[in-house]
Short mmCIF file of C-alpha atoms and ligand atoms in Angstrom, two decimals:
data_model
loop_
_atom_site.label_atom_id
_atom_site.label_comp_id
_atom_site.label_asym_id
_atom_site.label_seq_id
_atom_site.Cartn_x
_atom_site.Cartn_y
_atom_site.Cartn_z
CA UNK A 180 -0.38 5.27 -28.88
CA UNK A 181 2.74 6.02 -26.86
CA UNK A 182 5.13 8.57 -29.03
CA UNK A 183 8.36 7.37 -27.69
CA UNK A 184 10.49 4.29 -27.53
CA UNK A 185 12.01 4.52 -23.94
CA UNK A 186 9.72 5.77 -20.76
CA UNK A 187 12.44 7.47 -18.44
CA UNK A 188 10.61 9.63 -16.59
CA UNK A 189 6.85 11.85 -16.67
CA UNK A 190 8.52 15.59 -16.74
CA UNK A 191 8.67 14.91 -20.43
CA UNK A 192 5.38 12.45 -20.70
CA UNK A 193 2.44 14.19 -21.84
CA UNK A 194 -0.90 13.99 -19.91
CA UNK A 195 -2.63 11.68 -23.10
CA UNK A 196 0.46 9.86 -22.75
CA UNK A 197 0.18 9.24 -19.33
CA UNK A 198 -3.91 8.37 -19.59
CA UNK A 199 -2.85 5.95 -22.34
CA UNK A 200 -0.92 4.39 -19.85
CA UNK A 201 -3.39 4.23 -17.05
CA UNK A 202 -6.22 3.04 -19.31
CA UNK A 203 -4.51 0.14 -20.48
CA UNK A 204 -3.36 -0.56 -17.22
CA UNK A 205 -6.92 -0.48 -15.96
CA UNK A 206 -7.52 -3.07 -18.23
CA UNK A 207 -4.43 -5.76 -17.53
CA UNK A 208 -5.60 -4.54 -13.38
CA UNK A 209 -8.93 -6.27 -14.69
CA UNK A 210 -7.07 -9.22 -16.14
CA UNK A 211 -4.90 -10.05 -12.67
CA UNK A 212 -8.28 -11.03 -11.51
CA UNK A 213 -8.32 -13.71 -13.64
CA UNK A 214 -7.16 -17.36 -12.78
CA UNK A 215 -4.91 -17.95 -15.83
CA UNK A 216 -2.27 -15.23 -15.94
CA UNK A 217 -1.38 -16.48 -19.54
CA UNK A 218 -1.41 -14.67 -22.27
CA UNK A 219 0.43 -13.55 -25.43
CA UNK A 220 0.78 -10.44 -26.11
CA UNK A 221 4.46 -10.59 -25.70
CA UNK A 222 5.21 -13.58 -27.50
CA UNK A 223 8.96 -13.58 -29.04
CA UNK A 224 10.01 -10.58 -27.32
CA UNK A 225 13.18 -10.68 -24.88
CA UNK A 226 12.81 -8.12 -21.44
CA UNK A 227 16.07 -7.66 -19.22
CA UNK A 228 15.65 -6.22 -15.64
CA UNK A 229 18.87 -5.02 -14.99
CA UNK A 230 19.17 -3.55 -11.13
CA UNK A 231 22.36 -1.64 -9.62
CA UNK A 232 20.14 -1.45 -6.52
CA UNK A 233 17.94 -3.50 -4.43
CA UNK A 234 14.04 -3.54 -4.84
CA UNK A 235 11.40 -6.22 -4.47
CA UNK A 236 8.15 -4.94 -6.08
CA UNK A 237 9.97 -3.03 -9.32
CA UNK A 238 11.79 -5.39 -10.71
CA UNK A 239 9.83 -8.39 -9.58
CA UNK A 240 6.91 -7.06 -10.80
CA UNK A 241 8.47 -6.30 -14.36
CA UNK A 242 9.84 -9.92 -14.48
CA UNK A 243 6.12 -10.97 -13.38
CA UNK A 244 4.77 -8.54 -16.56
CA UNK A 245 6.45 -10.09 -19.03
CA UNK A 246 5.90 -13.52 -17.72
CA UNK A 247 2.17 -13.15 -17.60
CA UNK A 248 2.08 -11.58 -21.12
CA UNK A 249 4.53 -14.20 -22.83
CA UNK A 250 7.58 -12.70 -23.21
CA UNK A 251 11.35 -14.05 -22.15
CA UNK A 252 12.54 -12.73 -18.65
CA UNK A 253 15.96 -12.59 -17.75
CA UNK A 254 17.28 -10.52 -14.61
CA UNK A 255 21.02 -9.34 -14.97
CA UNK A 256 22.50 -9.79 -11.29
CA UNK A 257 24.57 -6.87 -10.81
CA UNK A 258 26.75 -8.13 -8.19
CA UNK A 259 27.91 -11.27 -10.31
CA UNK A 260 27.87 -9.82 -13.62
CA UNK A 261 30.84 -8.10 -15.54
CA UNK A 262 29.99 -4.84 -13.97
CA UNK A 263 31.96 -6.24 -11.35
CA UNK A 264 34.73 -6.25 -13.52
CA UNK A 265 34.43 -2.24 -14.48
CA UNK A 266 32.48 -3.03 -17.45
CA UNK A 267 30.58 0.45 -18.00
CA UNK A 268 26.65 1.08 -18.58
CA UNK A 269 27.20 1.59 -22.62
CA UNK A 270 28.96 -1.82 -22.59
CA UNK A 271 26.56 -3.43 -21.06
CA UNK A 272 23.72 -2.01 -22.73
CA UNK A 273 25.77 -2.50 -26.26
CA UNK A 274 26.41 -6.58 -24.86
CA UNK A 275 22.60 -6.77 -24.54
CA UNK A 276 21.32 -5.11 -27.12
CA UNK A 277 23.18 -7.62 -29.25
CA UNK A 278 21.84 -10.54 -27.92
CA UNK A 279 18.59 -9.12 -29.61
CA UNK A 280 16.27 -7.97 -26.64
CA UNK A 281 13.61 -5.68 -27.06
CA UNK A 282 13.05 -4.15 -23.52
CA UNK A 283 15.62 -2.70 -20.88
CA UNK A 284 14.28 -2.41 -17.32
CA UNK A 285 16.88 -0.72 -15.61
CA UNK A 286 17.78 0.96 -11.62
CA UNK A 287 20.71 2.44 -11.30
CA UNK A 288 22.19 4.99 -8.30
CA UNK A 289 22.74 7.88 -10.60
CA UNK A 290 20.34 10.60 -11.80
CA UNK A 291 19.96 10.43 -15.59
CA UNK A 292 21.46 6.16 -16.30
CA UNK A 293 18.55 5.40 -17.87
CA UNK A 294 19.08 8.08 -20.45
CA UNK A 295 22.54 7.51 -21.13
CA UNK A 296 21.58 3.99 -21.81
CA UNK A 297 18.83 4.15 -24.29
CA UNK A 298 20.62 6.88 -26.09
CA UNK A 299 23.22 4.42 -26.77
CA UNK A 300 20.47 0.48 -27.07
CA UNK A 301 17.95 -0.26 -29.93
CA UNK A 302 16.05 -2.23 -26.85
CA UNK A 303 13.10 0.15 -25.27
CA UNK A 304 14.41 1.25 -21.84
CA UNK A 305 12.49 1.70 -18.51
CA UNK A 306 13.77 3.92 -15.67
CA UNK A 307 12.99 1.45 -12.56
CA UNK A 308 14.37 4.33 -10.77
CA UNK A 309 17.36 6.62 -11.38
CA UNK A 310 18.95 8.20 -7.93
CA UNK A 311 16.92 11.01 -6.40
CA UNK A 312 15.90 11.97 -10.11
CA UNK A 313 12.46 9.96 -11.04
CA UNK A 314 10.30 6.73 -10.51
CA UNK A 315 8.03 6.82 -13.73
CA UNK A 316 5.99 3.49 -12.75
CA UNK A 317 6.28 4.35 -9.23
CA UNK A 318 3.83 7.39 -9.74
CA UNK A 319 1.74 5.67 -12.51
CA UNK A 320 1.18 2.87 -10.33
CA UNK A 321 0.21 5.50 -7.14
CA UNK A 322 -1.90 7.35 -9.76
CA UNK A 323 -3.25 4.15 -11.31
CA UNK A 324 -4.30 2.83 -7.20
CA UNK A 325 -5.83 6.66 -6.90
CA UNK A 326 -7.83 7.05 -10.04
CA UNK A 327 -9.39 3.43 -9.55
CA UNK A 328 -10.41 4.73 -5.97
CA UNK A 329 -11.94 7.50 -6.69
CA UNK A 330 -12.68 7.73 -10.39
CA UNK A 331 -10.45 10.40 -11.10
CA UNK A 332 -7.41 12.31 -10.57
CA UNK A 333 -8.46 16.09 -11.32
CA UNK A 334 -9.12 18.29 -8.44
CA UNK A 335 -8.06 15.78 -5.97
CA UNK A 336 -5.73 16.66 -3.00
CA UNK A 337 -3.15 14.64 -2.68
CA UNK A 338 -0.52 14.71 0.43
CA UNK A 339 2.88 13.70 0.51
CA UNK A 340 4.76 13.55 3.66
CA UNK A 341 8.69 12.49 4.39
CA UNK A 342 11.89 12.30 2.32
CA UNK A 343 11.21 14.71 -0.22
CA UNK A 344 14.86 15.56 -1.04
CA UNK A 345 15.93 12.37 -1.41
CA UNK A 346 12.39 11.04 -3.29
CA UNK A 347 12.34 10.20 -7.02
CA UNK A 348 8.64 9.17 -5.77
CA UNK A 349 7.59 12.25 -4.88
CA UNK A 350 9.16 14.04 -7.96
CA UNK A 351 7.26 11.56 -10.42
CA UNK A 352 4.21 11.97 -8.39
CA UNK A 353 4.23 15.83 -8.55
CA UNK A 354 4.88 15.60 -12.49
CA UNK A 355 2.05 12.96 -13.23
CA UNK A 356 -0.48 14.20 -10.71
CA UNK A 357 0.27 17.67 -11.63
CA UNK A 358 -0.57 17.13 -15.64
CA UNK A 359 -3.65 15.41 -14.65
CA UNK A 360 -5.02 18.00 -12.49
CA UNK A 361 -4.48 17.36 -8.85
CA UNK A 362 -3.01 19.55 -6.55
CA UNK A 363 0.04 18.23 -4.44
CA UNK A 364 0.94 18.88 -1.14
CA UNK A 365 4.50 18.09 0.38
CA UNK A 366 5.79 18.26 4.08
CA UNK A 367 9.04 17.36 5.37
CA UNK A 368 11.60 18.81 7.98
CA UNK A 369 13.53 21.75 6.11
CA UNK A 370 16.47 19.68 5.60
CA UNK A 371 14.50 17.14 3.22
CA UNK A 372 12.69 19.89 1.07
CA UNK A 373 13.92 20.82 -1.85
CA UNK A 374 14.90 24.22 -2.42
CA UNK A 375 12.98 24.31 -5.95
CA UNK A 376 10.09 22.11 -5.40
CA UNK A 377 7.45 24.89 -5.21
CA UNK A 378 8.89 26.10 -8.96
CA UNK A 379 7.74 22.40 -10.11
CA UNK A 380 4.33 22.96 -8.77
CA UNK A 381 4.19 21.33 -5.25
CA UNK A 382 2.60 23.77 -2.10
CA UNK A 383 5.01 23.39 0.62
CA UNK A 384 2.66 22.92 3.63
CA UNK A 385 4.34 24.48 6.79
CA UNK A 386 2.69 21.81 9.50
CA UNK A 387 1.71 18.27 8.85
CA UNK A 388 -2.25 19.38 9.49
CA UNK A 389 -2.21 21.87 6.46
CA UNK A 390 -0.39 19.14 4.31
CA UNK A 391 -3.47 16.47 5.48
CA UNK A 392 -6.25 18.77 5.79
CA UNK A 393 -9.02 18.04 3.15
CA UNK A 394 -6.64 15.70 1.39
CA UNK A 395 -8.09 12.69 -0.61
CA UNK A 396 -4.98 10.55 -0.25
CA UNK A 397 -2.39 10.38 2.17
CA UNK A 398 0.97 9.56 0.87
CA UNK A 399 3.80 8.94 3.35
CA UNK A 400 7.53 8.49 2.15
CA UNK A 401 10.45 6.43 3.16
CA UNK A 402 13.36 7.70 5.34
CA UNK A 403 15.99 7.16 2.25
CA UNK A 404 18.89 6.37 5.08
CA UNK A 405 21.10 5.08 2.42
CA UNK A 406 21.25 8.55 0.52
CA UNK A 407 21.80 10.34 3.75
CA UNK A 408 25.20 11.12 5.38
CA UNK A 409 23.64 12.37 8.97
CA UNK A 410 22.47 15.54 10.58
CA UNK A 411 19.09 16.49 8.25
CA UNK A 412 16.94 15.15 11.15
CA UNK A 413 18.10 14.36 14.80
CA UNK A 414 16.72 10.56 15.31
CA UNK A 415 14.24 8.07 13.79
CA UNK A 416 12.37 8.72 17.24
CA UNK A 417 12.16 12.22 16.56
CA UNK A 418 11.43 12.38 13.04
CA UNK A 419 8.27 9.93 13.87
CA UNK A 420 6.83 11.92 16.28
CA UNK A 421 7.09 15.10 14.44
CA UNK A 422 7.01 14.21 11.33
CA UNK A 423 5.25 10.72 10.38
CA UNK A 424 1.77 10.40 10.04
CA UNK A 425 -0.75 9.34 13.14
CA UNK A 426 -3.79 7.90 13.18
CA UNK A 427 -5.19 11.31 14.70
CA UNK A 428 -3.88 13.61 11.74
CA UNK A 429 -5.87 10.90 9.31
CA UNK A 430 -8.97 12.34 10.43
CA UNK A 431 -8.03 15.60 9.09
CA UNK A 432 -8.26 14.33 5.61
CA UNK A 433 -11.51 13.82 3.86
CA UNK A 434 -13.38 10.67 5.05
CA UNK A 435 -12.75 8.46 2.10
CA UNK A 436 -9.33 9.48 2.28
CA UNK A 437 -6.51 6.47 1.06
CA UNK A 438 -2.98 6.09 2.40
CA UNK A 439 -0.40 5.42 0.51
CA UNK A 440 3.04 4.37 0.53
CA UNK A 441 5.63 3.38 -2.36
CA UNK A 442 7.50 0.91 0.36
CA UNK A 443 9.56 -0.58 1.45
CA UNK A 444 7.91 1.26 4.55
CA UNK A 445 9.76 1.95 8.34
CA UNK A 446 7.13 0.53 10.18
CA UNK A 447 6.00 3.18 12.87
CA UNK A 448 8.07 6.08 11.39
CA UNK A 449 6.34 7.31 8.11
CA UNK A 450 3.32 5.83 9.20
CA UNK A 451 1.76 4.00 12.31
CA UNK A 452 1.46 0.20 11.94
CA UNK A 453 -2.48 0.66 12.42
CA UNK A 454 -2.65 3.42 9.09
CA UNK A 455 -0.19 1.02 6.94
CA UNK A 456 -2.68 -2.14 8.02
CA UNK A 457 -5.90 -0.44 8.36
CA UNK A 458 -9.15 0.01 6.27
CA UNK A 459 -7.94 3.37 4.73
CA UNK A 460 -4.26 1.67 3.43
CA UNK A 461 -4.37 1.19 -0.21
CA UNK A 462 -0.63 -0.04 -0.35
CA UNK A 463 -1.25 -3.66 -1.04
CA UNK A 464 -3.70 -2.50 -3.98
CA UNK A 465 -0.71 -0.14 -4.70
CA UNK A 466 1.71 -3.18 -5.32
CA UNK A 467 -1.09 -5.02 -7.50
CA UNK A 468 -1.56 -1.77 -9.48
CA UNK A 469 1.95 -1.82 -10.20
CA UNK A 470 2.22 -5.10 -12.01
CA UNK A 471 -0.85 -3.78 -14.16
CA UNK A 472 1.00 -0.47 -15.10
CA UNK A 473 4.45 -2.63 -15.88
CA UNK A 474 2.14 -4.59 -18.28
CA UNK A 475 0.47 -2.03 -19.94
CA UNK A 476 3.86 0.03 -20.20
CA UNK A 477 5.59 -3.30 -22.11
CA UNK A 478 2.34 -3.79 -24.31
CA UNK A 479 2.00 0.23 -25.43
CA UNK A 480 6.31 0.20 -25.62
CA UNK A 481 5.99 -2.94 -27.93
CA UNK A 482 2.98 -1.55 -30.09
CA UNK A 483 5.57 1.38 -30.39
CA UNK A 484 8.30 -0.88 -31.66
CA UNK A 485 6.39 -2.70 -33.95
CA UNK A 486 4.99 0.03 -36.16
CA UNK A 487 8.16 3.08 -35.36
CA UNK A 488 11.33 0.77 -35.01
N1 LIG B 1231 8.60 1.23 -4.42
C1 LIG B 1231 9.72 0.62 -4.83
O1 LIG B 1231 10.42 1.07 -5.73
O2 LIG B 1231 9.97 -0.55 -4.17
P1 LIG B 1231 11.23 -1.50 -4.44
O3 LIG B 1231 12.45 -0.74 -3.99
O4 LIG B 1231 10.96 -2.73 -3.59
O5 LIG B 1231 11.28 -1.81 -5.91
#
């Protein structure tokens, strides 16, 4: 049983928390395989994706996830809503939360929106992403796609190669794989690694073969040009060559070894077209895992509601 009524982030989810979530995900990943995606779990409650940045698999997967388990979907568009007209987040959450909705699925630009927000809703919110702060379903999903491949997540090694600065991936990853007993590895040119990351936990490999060597998955990240300004690495080019992952450096890793990506991937600069489409890639299964997780997150959050709220 989940002991909370938002999920903003896994620095403060505990580990039985987090299994809770990846067992019943397990279970709805089970149910996708299904022919009738039907069911009613959900029934009568209201879930609002509300995105102040793009995405494709986030919020379309939580709009599929309450679909599929019976609940009303409606997506806010940001760019023609009142937001437009100054309205702030409170206001907007306060507007919702009136119409009677039970679950908040929010992105927003800046570290720490979510929070503000479901201090201030009754509805359950769920950080879709928050700036460079944290992607909650982002790792459960990578940890959901890792656990299914190999069983388990303690004493696995897991790499993690690009923007780490800039990553709320990598940050949730490093907080969920970290309670559950992996150990994480993170490369990146100097200018995209966080001063503090190695107080969190991570080892800060100094070449690309220590980060991949003996590693059971193989995560790369996206180039977050949007949250850049220029100058932390000289070209696209560049930062491929010396710092994406090759086919070659694959063969470091153990033999089963998975690669992963949270996309929207830079074709040929995190990773070679040939690692994102090969046998090893797991980032299709990745996508699929993440409708399961966004499921079981709105089914525990719900359960939560019924008997706490
Ligand atoms: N991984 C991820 O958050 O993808 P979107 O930006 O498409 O939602």
């Amino acid at each position: 049983m989940l002991k909370r009524k938002d999920l903003l982030g896994l620095l403060d989810t505990s580990a039985e928390e987090i299994c809770e979530i990846l067992d019943t995900a397990d279970k709805m990943r089970e149910w996708l395989e299904g022919k009738d995606k039907k069911a009613d779990l959900l029934s009568g409650k209201s879930l609002i994706t509300l995105f102040y940045e793009n995405s494709t698999r986030t919020r379309t997967s939580f709009e599929l996830a309450g679909k599929y388990l019976g609940a009303n979907e409606v997506n806010i568009s940001v760019a023609t809503s009142s937001v437009q007209k100054g309205e702030t987040l409170i206001d907007t959450g306060k507007t919702l939360d009136s119409m009677k909705i039970d679950f908040i699925a929010i992105r927003h630009p800046m570290a720490g929106a979510p929070k503000l927000l479901a201090e201030n809703v009754k509805a359950s919110v769920i950080n879709g992403g928050d700036g460079m702060n944290e992607h909650p379903t982002q790792a459960l999903l990578d940890m959901l796609a890792i656990r299914r491949k190999f069983g388990k997540i303690k004493g696995l090694k897991v790499a993690i190669l690009g923007d780490i600065k800039h990553s709320r991936v990598a940050k949730s990853n490093l907080f969920g794989l970290k309670k559950l007993g992996a150990e994480v590895y993170m490369y990146s040119p100097e200018t995209l690694m966080p001063k503090a990351i190695e107080k969190l936990g991570a080892h800060v490999a100094k070449s690309r073969e220590e980060a991949i060597e003996g590693a059971d998955a193989v995560m790369g990240l996206r180039i977050q040009l949007e949250r850049q300004h220029g100058g932390l690495f000289p070209s696209l080019s560049e930062y491929s060559r010396f710092y994406g992952v090759k086919d070659n450096l694959l063969k470091l890793a153990k033999p089963n070894a998975v690669i992963l990506h949270p996309g929207p991937v830079n074709r040929g600069v995190e990773l070679t077209a040939s690692l994102i489409d090969g046998d090893s890639s797991e980032i299709c299964e990745q996508v699929t895992c993440g409708l399961s997780v966004r499921m079981a997150l709105l089914k525990l959050l719900a359960e939560y509601r019924e008997k706490n709220l």
